[in-house]
Coordinates of N, CA, C and O in Angstrom, one line a residue:
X1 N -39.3 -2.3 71.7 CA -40.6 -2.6 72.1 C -41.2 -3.7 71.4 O -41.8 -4.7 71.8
X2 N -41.0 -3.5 70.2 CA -41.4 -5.2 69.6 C -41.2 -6.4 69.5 O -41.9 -7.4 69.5
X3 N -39.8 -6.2 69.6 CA -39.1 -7.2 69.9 C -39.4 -7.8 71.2 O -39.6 -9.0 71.3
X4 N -39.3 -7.2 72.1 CA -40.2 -7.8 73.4 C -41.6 -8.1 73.6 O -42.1 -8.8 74.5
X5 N -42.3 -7.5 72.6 CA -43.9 -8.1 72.4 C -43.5 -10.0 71.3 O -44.2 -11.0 71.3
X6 N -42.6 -9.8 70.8 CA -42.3 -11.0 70.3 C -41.5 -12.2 70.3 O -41.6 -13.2 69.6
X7 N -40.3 -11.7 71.5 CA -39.7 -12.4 71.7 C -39.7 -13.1 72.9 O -39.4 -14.3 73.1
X8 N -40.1 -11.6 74.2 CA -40.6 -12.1 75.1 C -41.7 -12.7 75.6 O -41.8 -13.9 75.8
X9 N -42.9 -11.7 75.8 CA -44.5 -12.1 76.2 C -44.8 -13.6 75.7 O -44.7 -14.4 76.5
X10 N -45.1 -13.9 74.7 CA -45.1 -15.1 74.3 C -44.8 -16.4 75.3 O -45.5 -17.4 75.4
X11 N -43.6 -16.1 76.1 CA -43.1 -16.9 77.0 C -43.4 -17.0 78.4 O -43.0 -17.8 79.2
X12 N -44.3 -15.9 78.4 CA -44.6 -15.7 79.8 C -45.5 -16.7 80.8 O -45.5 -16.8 82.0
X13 N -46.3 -17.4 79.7 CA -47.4 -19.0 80.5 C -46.1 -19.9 80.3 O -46.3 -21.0 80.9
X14 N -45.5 -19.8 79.9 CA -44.2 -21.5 79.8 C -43.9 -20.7 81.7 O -44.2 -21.3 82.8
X15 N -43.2 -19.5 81.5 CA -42.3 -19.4 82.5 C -43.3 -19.7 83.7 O -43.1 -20.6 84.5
X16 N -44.4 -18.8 83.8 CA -45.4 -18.9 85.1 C -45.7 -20.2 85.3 O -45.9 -20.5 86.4
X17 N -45.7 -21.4 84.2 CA -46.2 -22.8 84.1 C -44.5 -23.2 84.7 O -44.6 -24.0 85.7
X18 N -43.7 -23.0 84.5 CA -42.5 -23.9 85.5 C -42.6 -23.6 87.0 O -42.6 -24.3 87.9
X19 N -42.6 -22.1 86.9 CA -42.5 -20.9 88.2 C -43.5 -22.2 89.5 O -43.3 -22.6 90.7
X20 N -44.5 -22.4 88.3 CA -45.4 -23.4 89.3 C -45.1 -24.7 89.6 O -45.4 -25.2 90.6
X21 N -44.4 -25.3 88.3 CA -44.0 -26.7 89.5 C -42.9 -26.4 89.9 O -42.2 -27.4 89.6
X22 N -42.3 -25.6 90.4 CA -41.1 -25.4 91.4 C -42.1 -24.8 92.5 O -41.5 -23.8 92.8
X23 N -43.2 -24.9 93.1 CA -44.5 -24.8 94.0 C -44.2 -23.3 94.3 O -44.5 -23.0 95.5
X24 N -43.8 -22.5 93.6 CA -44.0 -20.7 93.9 C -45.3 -20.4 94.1 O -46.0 -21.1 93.3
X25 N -45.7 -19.7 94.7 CA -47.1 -19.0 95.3 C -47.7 -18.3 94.4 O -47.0 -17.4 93.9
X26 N -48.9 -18.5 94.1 CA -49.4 -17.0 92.8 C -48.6 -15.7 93.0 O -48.2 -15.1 91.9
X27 N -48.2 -15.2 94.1 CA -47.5 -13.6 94.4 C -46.4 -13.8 94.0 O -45.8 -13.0 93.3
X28 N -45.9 -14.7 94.4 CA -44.4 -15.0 94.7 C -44.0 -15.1 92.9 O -43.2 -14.4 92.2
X29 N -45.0 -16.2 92.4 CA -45.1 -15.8 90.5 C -44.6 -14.4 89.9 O -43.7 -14.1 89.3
X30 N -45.7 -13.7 90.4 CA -46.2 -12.4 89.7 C -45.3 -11.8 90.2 O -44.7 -11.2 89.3
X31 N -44.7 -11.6 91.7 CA -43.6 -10.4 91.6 C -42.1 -11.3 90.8 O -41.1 -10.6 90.5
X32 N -42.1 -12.4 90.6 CA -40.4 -12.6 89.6 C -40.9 -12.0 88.4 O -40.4 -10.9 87.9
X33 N -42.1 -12.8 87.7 CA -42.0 -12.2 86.4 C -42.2 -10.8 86.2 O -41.9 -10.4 85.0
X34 N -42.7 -9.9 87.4 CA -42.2 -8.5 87.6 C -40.8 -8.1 87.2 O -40.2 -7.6 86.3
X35 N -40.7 -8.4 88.1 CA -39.1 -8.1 88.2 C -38.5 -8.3 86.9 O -37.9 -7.4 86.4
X36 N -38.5 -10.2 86.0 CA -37.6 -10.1 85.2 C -38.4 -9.0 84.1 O -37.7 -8.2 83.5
X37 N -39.5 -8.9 83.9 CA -39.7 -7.9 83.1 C -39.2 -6.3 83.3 O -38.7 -5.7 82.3
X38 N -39.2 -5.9 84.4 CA -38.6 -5.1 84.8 C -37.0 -4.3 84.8 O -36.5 -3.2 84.8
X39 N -36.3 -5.9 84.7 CA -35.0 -5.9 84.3 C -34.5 -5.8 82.9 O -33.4 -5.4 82.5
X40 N -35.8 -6.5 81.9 CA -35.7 -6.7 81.0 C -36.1 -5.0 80.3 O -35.7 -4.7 79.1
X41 N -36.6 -4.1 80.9 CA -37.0 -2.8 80.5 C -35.2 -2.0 80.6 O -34.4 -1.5 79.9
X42 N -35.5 -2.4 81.9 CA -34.2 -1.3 81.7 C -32.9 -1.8 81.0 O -31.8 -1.4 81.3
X43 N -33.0 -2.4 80.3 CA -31.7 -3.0 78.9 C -32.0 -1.8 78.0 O -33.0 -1.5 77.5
X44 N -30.5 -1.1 78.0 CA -30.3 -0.2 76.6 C -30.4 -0.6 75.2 O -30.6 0.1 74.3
X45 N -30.4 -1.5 75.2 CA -30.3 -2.6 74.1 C -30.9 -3.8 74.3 O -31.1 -4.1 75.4
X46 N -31.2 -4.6 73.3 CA -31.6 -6.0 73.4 C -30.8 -6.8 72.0 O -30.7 -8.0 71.7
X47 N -30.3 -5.7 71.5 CA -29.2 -6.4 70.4 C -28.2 -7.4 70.4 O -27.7 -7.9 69.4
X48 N -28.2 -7.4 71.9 CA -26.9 -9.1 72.4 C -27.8 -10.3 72.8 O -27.3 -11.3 73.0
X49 N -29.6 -10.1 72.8 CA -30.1 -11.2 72.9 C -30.6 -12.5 71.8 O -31.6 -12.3 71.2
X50 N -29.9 -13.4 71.7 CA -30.2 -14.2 70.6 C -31.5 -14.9 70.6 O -32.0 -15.0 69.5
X51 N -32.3 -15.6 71.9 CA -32.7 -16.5 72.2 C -33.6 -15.5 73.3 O -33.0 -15.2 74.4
X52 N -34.9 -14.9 73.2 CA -35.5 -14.8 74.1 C -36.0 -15.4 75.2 O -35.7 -15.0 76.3
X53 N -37.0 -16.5 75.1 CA -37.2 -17.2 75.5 C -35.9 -17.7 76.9 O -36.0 -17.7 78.2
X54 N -35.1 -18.0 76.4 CA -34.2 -18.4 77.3 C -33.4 -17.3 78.3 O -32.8 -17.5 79.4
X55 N -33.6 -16.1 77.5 CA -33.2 -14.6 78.0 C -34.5 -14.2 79.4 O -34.2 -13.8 80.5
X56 N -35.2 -14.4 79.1 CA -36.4 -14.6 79.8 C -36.6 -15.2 80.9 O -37.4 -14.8 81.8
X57 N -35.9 -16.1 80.8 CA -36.0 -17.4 82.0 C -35.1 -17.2 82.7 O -35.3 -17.1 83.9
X58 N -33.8 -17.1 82.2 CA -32.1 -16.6 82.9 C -32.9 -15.5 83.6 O -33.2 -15.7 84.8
X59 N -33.3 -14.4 83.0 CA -33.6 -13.1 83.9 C -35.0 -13.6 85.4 O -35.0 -13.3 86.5
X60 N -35.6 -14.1 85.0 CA -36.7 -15.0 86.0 C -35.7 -15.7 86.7 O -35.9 -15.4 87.9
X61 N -34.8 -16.5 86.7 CA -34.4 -17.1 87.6 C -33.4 -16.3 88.5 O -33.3 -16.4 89.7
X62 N -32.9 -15.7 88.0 CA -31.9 -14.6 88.6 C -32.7 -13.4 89.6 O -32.2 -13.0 90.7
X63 N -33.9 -12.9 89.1 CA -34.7 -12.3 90.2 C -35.4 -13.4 91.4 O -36.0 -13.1 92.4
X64 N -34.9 -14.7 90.7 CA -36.2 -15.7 91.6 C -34.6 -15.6 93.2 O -34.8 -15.4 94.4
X65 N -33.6 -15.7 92.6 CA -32.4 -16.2 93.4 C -31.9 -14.9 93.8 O -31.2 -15.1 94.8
X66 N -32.0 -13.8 93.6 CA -32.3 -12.1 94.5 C -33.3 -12.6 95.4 O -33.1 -12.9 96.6
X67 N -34.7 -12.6 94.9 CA -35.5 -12.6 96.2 C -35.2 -13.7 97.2 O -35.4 -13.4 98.4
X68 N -34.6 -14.8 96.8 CA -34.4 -15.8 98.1 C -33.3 -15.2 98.8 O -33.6 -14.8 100.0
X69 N -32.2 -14.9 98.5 CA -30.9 -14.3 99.1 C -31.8 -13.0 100.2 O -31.5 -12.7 101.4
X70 N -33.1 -12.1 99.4 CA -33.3 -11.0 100.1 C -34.2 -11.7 101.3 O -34.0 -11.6 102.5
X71 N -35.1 -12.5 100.7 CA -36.0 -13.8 102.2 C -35.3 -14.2 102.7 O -35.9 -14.8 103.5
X72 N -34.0 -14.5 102.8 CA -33.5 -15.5 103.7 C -33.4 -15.2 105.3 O -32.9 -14.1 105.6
X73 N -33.8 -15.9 106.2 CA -34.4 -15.8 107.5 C -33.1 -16.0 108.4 O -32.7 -17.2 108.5
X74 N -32.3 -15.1 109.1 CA -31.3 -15.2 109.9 C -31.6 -15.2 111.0 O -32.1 -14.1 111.1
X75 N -31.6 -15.9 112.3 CA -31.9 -15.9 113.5 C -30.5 -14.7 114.4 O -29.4 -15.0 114.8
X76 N -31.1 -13.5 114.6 CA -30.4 -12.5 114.9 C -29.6 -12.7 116.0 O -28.4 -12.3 116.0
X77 N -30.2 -13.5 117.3 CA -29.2 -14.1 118.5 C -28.1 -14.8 118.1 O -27.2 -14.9 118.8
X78 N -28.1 -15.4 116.8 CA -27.3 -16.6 116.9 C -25.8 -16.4 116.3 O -24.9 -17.1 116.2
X79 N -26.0 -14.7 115.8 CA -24.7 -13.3 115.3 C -24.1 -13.3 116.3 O -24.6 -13.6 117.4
X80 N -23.3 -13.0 116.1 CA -22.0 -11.6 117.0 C -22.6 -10.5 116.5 O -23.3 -10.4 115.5
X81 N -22.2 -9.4 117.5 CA -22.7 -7.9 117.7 C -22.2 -8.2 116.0 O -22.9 -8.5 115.0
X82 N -20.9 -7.9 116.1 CA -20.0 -7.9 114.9 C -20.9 -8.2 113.8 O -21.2 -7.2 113.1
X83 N -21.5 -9.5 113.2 CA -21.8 -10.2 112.0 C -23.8 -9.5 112.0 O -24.5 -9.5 111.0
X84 N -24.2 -9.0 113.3 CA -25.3 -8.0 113.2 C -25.4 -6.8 112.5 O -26.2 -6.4 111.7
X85 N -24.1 -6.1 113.1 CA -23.6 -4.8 112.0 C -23.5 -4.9 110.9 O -23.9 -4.0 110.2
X86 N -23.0 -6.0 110.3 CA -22.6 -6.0 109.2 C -23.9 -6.3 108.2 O -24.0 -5.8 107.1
X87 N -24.7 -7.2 109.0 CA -25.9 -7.3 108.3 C -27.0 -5.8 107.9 O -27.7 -5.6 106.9
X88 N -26.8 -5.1 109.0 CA -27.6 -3.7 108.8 C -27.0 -2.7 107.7 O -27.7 -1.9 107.0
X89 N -25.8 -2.9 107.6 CA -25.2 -2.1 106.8 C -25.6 -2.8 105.4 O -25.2 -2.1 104.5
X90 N -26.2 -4.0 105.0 CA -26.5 -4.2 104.3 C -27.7 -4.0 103.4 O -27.9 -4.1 102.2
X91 N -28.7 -3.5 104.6 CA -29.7 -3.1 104.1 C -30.0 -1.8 103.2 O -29.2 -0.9 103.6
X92 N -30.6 -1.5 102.2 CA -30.9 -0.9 101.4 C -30.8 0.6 102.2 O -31.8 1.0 102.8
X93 N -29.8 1.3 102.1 CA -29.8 2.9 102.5 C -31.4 3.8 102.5 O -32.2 3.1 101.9
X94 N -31.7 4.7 102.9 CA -32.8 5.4 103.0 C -32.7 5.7 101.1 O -33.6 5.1 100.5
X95 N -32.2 6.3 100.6 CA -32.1 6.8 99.2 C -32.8 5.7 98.0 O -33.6 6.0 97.2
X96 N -32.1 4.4 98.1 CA -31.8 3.4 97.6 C -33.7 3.0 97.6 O -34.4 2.7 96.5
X97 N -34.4 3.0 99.2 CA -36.3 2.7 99.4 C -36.5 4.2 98.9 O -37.2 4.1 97.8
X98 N -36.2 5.2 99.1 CA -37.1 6.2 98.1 C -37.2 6.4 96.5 O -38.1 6.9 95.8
X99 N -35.5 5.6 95.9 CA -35.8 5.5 94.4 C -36.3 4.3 94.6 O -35.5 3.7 93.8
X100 N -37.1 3.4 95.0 CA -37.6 2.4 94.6 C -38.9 2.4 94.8 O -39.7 1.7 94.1
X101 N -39.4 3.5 96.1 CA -40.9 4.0 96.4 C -41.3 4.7 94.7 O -42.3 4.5 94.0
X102 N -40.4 5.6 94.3 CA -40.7 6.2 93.4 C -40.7 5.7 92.2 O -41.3 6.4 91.5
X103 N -40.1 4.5 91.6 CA -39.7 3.4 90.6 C -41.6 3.2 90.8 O -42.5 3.7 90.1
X104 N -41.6 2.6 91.8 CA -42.9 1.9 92.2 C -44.2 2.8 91.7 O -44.9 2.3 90.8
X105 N -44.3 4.3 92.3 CA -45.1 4.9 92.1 C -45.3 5.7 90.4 O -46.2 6.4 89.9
X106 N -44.1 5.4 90.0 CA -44.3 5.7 88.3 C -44.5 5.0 88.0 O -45.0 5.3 86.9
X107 N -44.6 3.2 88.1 CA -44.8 2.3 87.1 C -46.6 2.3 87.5 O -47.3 1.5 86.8
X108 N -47.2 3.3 88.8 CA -48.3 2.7 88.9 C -49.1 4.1 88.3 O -50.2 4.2 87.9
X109 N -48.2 5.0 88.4 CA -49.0 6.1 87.4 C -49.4 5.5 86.1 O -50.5 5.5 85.6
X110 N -48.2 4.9 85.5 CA -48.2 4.7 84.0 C -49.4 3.5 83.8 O -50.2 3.6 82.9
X111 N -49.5 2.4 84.7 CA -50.8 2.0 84.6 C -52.2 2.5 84.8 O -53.1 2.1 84.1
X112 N -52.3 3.8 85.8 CA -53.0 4.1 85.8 C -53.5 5.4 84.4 O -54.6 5.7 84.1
X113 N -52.6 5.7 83.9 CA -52.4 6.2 82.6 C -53.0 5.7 81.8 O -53.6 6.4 81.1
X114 N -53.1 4.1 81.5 CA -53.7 3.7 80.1 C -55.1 3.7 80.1 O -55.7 4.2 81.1
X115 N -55.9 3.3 78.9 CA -56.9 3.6 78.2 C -58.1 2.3 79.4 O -58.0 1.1 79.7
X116 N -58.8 2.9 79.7 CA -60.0 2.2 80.9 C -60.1 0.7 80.5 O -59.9 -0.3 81.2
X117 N -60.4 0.7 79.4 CA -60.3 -0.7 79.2 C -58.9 -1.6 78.9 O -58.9 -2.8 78.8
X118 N -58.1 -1.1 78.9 CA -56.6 -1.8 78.6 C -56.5 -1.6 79.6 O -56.4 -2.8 79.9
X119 N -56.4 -0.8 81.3 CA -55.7 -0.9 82.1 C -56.7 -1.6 83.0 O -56.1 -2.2 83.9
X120 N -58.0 -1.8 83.1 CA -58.7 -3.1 83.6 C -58.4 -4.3 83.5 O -58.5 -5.1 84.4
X121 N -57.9 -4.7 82.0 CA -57.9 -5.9 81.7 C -56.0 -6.4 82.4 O -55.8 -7.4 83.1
X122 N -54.9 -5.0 82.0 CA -54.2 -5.0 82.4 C -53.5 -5.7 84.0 O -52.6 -6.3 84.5
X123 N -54.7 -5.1 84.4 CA -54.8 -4.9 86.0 C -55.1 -6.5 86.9 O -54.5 -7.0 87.8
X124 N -56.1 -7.0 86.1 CA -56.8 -8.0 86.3 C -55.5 -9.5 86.2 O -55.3 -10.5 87.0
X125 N -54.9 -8.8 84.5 CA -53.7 -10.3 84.1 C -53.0 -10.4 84.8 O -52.8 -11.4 85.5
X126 N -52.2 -9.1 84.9 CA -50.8 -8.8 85.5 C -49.9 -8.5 86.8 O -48.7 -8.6 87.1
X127 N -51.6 -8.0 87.6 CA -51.0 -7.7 88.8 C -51.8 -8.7 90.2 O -51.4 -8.9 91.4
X128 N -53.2 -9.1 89.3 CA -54.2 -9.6 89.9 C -54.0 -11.6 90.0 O -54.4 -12.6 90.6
X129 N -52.9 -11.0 88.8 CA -52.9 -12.9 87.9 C -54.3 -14.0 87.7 O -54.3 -15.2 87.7
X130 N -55.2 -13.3 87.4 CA -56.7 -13.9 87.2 C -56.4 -14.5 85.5 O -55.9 -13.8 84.6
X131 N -56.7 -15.5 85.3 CA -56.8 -16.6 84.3 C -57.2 -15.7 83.1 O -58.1 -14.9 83.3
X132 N -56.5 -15.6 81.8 CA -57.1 -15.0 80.6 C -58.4 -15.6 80.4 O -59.4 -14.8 80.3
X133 N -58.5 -16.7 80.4 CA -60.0 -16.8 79.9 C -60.9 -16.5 81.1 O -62.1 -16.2 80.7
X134 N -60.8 -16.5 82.4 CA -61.9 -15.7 83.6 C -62.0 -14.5 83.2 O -63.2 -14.0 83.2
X135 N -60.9 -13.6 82.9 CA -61.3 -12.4 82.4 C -62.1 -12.1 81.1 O -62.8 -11.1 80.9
X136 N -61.8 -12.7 80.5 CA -62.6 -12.8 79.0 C -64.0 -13.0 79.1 O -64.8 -12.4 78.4
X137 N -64.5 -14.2 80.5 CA -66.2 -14.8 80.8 C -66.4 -13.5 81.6 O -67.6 -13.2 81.5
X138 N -65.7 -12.4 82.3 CA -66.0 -11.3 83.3 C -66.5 -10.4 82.7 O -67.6 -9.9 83.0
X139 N -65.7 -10.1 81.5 CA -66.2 -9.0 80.9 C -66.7 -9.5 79.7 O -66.3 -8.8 78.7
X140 N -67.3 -10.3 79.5 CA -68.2 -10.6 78.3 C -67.0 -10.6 77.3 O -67.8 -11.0 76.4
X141 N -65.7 -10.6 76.7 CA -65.0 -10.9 75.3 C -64.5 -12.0 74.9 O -64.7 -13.1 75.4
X142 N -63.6 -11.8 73.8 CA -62.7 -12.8 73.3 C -61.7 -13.2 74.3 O -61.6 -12.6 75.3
X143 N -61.1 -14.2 74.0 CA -60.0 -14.3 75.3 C -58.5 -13.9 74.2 O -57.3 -14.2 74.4
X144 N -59.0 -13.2 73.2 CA -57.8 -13.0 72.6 C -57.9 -11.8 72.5 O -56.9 -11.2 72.1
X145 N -59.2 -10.9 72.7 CA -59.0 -9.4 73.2 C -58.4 -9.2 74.7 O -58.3 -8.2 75.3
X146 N -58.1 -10.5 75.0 CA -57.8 -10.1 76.7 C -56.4 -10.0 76.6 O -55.8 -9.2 77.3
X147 N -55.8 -11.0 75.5 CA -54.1 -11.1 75.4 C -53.9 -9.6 75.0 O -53.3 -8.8 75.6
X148 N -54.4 -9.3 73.7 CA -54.6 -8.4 73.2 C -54.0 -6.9 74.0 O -53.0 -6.1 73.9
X149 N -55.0 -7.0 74.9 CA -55.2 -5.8 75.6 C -54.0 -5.9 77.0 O -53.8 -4.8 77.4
X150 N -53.3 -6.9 77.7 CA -52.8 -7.1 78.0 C -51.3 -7.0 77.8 O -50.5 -6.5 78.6
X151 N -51.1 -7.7 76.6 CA -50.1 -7.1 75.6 C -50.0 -5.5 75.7 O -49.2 -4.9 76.3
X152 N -50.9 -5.2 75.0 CA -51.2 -3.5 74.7 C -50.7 -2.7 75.8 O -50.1 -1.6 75.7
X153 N -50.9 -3.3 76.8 CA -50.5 -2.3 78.5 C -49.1 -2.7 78.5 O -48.3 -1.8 78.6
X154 N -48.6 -4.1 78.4 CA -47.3 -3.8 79.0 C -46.6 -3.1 77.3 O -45.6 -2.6 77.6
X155 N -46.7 -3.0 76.8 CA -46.2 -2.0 75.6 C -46.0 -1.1 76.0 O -44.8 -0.7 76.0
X156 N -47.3 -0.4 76.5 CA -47.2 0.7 76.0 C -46.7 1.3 77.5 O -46.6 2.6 77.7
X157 N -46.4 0.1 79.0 CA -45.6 0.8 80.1 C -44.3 0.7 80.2 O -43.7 1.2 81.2
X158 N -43.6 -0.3 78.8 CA -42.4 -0.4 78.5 C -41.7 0.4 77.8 O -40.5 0.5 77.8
X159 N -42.7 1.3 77.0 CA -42.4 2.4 75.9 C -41.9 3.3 76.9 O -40.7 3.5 77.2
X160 N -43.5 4.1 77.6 CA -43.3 4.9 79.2 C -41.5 4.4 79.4 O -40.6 5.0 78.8
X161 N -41.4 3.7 80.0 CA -40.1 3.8 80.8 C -39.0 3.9 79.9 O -38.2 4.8 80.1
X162 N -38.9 3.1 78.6 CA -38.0 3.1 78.0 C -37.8 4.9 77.2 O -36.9 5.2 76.6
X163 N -38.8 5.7 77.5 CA -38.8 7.0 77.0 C -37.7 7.7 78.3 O -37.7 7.6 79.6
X164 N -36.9 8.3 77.6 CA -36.0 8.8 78.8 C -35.9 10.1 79.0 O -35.3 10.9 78.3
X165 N -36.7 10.4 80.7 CA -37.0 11.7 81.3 C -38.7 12.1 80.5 O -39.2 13.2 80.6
X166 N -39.3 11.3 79.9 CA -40.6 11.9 79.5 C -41.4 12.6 80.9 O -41.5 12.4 82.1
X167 N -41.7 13.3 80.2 CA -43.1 14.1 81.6 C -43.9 13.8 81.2 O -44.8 14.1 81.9
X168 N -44.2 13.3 80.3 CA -45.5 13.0 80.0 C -46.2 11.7 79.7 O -45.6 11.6 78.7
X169 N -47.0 10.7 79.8 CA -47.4 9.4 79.9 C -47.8 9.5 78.1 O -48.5 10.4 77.7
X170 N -47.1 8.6 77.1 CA -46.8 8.6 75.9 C -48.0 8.2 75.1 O -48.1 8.4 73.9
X171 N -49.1 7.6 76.0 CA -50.1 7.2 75.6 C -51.3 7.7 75.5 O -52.1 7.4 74.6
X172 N -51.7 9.1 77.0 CA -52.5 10.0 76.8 C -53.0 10.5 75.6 O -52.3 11.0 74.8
X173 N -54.4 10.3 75.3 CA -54.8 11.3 74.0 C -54.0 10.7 73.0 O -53.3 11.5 72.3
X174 N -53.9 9.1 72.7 CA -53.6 8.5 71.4 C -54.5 7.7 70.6 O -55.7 8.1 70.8
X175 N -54.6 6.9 69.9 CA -55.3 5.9 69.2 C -55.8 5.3 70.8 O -57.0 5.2 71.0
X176 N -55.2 5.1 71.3 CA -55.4 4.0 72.1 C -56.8 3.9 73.0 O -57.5 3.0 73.3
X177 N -56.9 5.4 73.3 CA -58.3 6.0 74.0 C -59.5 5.6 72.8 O -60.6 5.5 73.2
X178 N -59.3 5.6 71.7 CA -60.1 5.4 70.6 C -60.1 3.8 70.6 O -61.1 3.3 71.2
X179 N -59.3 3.2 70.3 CA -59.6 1.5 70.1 C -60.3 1.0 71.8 O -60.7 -0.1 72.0
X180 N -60.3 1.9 72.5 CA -61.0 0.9 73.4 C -61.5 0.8 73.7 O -61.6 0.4 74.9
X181 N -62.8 1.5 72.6 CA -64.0 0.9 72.8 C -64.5 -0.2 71.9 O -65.7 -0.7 71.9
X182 N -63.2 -0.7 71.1 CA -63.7 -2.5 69.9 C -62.6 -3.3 70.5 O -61.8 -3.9 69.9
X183 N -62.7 -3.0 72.5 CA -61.9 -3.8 73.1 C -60.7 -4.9 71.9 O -61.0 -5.9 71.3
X184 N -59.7 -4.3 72.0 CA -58.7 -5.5 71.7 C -58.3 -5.2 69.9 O -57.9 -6.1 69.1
X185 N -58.5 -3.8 69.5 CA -58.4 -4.1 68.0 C -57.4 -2.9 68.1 O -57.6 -1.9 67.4
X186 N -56.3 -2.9 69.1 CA -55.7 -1.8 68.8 C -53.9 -1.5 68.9 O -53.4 -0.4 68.5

């Protein structure tokens, strides 16, 4: 978990700042660096990474070249029956969209889990992609209680997942409900 508050996050305005001159769409931004974050969770280890930063980027470009392979636009007339089938059988099985409905709807429990003011600000950076310092002039703060607290959420929804089989959201009834009310000191 720290190690990714320090090796990763750090890098995430370089990556979104390339993401953009290769002319990606704000969404199209936000769900790679989803994803490579996402990928970057489910690592049992992080002990074979030397070079974050660059670990970071490999993993963003490799989600960026999934999503194109999964957009890519086939004109269905221009198949054989044959190379039609083959394509359907490719699609993700029924099982395959329900563990991913459910992927989906725990990662939005766990945000909805954190502390009101960490999962606003959260909400705003990460899923909304609104400028750190717009959210800082929105809500009256520092723009380094915005990283802060930003920070603070993907922590503590990396902890969440990296906890294995938890029932319970790891953050509930912690310090965390306490720090946030001196937004950003926690």
């Amino acid at each position: 978990m720290a190690w990714v508050a320090g090796n990763i996050i750090p890098h995430e305005g370089a990556l979104r700042a390339r993401l953009r001159r290769m002319a990606a769409s704000s969404w199209e931004i936000d769900d790679i660096v989803q994803d490579a974050y996402l990928n970057i969770a489910r690592l049992k280890s992080v002990a074979h990474i030397r070079d974050g930063r660059a670990y970071l980027f490999t993993t963003a470009r490799m989600a960026m070249l999934q999503r194109i392979r999964r957009d890519r636009i086939v004109r269905i007339d221009s198949l054989t029956e044959m190379q039609a089938m083959a394509l359907e059988d490719e699609a993700p099985d029924p099982e395959r969209r329900v563990g991913a409905r459910r992927e989906l709807e725990r990662i939005r429990q766990l945000i909805d889990a954190l502390p009101a003011r960490c999962r606003e600000i959260f909400e705003l950076r990460r899923i909304e992609g609104v400028p750190q310092r717009e959210i800082a002039a929105r809500l009256g703060i520092a723009e380094h209680s915005v990283e802060q607290q930003a920070t603070r959420g993907l922590k503590l929804i990396l902890k969440a997942l990296a906890a294995d089989g938890a029932t319970e959201t790891p953050f509930s009834g912690t310090q965390g409900e306490k720090a946030e009310g001196n937004h950003g000191n926690g």
